[in-house]
Coordinates of C-alpha atoms in Angstrom, one line a residue:
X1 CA -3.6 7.8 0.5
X2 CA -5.4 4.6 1.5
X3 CA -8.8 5.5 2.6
X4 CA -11.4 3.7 4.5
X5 CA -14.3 4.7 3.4
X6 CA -17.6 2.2 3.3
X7 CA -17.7 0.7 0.0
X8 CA -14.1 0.0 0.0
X9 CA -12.0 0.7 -3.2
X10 CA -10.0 -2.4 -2.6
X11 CA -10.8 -5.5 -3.2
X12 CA -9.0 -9.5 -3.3
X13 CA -10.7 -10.5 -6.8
X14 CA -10.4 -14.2 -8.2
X15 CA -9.5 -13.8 -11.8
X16 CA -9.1 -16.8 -15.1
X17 CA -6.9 -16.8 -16.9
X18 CA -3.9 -15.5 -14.8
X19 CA -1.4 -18.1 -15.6
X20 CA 1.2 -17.2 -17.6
X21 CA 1.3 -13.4 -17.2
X22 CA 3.7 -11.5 -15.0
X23 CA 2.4 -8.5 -13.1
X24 CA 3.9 -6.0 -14.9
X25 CA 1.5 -6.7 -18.1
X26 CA -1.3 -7.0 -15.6
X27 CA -0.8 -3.7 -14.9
X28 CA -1.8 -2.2 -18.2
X29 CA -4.5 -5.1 -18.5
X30 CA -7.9 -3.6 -17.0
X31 CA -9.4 -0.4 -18.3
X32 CA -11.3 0.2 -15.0
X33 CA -9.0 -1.3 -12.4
X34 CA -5.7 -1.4 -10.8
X35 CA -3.4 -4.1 -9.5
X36 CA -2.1 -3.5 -6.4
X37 CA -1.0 -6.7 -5.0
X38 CA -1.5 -10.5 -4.7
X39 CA -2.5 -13.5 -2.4
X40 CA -1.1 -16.3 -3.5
X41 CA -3.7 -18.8 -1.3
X42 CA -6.7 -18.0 0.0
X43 CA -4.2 -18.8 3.6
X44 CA -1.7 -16.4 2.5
X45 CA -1.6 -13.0 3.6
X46 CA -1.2 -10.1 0.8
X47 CA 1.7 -9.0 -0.9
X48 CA 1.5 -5.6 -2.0
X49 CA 3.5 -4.8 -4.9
X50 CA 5.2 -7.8 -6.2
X51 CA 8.1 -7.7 -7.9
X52 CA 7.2 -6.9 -11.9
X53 CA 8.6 -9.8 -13.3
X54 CA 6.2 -12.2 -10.9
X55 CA 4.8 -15.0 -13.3
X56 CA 1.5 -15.8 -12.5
X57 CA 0.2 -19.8 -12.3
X58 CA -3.4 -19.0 -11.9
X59 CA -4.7 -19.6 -8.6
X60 CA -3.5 -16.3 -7.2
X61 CA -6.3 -13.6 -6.0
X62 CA -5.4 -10.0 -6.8
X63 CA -5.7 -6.9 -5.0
X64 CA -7.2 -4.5 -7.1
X65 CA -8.1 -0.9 -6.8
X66 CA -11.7 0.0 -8.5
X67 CA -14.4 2.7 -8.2
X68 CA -16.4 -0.1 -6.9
X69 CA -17.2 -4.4 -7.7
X70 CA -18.5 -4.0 -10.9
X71 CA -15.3 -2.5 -12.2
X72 CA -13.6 -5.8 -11.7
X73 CA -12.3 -8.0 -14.2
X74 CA -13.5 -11.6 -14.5
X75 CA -11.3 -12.9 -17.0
X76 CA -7.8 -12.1 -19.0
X77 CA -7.1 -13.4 -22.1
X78 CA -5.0 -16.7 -22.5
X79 CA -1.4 -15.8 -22.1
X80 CA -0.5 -16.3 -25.6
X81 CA -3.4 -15.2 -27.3
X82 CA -3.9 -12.2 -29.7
X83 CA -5.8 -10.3 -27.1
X84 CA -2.5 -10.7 -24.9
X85 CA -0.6 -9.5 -27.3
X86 CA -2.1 -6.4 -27.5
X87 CA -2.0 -5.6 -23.6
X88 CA 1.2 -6.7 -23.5
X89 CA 2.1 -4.2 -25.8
X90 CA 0.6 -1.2 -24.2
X91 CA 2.3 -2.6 -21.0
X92 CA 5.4 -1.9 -23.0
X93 CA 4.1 1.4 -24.2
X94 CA 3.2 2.4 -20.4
X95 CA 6.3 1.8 -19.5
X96 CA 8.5 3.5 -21.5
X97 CA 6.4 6.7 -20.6
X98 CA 7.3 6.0 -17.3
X99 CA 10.9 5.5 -17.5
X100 CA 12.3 9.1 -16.3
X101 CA 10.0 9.0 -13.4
X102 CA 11.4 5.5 -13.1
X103 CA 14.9 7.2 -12.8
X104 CA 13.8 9.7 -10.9
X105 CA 12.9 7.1 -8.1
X106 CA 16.2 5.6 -8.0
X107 CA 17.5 8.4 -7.7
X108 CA 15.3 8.9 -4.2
X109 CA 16.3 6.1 -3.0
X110 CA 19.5 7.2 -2.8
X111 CA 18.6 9.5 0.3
X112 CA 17.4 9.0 3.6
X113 CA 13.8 10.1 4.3
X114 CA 11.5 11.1 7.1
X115 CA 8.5 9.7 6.4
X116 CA 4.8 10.3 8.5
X117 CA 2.2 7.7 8.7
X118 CA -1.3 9.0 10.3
X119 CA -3.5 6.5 11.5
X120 CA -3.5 3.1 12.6
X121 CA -5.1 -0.2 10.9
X122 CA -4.3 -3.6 9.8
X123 CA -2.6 -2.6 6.7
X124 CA 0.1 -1.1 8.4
X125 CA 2.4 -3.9 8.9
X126 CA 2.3 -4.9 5.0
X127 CA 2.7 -1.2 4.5
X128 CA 5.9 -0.3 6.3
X129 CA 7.7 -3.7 4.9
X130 CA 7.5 -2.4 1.6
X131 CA 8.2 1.4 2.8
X132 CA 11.6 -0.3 4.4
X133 CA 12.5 -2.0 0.5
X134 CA 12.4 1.5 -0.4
X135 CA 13.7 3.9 1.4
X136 CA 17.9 4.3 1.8
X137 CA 19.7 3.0 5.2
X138 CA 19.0 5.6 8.4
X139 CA 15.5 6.7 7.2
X140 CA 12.8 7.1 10.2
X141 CA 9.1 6.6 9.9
X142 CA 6.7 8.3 12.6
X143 CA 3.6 7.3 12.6
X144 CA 0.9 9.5 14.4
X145 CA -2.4 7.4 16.2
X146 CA -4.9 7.5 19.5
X147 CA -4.0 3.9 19.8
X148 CA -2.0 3.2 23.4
X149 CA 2.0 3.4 21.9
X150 CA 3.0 0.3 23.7
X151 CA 0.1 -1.7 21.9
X152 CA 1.6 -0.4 18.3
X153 CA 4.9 -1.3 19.0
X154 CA 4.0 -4.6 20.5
X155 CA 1.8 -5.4 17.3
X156 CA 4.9 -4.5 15.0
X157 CA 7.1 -6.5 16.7
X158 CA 5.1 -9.6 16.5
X159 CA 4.5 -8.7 12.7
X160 CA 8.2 -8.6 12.1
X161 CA 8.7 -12.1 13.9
X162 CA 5.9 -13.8 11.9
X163 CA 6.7 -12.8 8.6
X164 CA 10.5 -13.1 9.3
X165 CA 11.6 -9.7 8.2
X166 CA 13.1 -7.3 10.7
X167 CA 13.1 -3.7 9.6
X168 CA 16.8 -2.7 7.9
X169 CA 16.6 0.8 6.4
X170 CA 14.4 2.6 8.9
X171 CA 13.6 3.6 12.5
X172 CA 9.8 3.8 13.4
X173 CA 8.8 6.3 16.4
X174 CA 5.8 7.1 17.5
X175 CA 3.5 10.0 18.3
X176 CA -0.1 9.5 20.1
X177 CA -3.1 11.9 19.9
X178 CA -6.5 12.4 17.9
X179 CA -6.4 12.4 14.4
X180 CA -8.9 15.3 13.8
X181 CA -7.5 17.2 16.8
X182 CA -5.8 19.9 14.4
X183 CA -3.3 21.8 17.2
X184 CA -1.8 18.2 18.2
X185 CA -1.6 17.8 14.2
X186 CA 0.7 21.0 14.1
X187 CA 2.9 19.9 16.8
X188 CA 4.3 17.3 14.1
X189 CA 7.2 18.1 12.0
X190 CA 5.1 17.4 9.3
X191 CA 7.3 19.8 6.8
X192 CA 10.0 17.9 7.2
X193 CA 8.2 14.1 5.7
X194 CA 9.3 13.4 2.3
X195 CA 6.0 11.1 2.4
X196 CA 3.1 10.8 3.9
X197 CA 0.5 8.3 4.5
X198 CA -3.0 8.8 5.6
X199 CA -4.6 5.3 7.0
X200 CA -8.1 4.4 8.4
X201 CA -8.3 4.5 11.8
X202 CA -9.6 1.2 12.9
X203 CA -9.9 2.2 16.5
X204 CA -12.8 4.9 15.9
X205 CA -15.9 3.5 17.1
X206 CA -17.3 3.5 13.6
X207 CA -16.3 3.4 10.0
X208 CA -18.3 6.9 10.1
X209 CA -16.1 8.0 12.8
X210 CA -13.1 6.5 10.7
X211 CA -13.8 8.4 7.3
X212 CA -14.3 11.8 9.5
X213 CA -10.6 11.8 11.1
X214 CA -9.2 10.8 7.8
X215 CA -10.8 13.5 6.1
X216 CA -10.0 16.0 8.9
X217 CA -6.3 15.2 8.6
X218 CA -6.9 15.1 4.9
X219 CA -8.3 19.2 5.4

């Protein structure tokens, strides 16, 4: 789920220390946080979910998901220090643990899927780049929102042009009606979505707005 609620769990941290590690070891690094992503300039725009053997060289920012600001990390160790040593082998203990799920995965990817997205904010386009790496040839996302359709598909379109990626593996349709208005909610074929993403709605009037649709979906 990615949530919008006020005191946002995600935040583009400046870190020392960066160069050298690859974000795989990052991921292991912070007791209180999670790397989520990168932006490799303060012009850049983020990339979620690099690939794991990304080598830092230091003047990236990273997207990190935390209970709140002071969960972030300020520093990592050098790259070659002892302290590095020791993350980078609970990176390697981490994933080991995770290799069947890792296979398990693949093995999804395999398939086609019917995925749901409900909601509508800026994230979107970043999110269904990286839902298109993953899912197999002749999938379809829907994604459900009270934002005019025509606007949506306009906004996607110029998002594919500008980061020069046009959409390969998937189909995206889309549905429009109120996110907390429960009998348009069960006129989707929600049973049928192998995934499904909830998203901040950024055209509520208010972030208090925003929170109570996602949590009425959510319900």
């Amino acid at each position: 789920l990615t949530l919008g609620f006020e005191g946002d769990e995600f935040y583009l941290a400046e870190i020392e220390g960066l160069s050298g590690w690859t974000f795989s070891e990052l991921l292991f690094a912070f007791p209180a946080a999670i790397p989520v992503g990168l932006a490799k300039s303060e012009l850049s725009s983020i990339e979620l979910l690099p690939g794991m053997s990304y080598v830092f060289s230091g003047s990236e920012r990273l997207l990190m998901l935390a209970e709140d600001a002071t969960q972030l990390p300020r520093v990592v160790p050098p790259a070659g220090s002892a302290e590095a040593k020791i993350i980078r082998e609970r990176a390697l203990q981490g994933a080991s643990k995770l290799a069947t799920s890792g296979e398990r995965v693949v093995e999804a990817r395999a398939r086609e899927e019917f995925i749901m997205v409900l909601g509508w904010n800026n994230s979107i386009s970043a999110l269904l780049v990286e839902v298109d790496h993953l899912v197999a040839p002749g999938s379809e996302v829907m994604v459900y929102s009270p934002r005019p359709v025509p606007d949506r598909e306009k906004i996607l379109q110029a998002s594919q042009i500008r980061r020069g990626y046009h959409y390969r593996n998937m189909a995206v349709s889309h549905r429009q009606g109120k996110l907390g208005a429960r009998y348009m909610l069960e006129t989707l074929p929600l049973e049928k979505a192998s995934r499904i993403f909830i998203l901040a709605e950024n055209s509520a009037a208010s972030a208090w707005e925003a929170d109570g649709q996602t949590i009425a979906v959510i319900l």
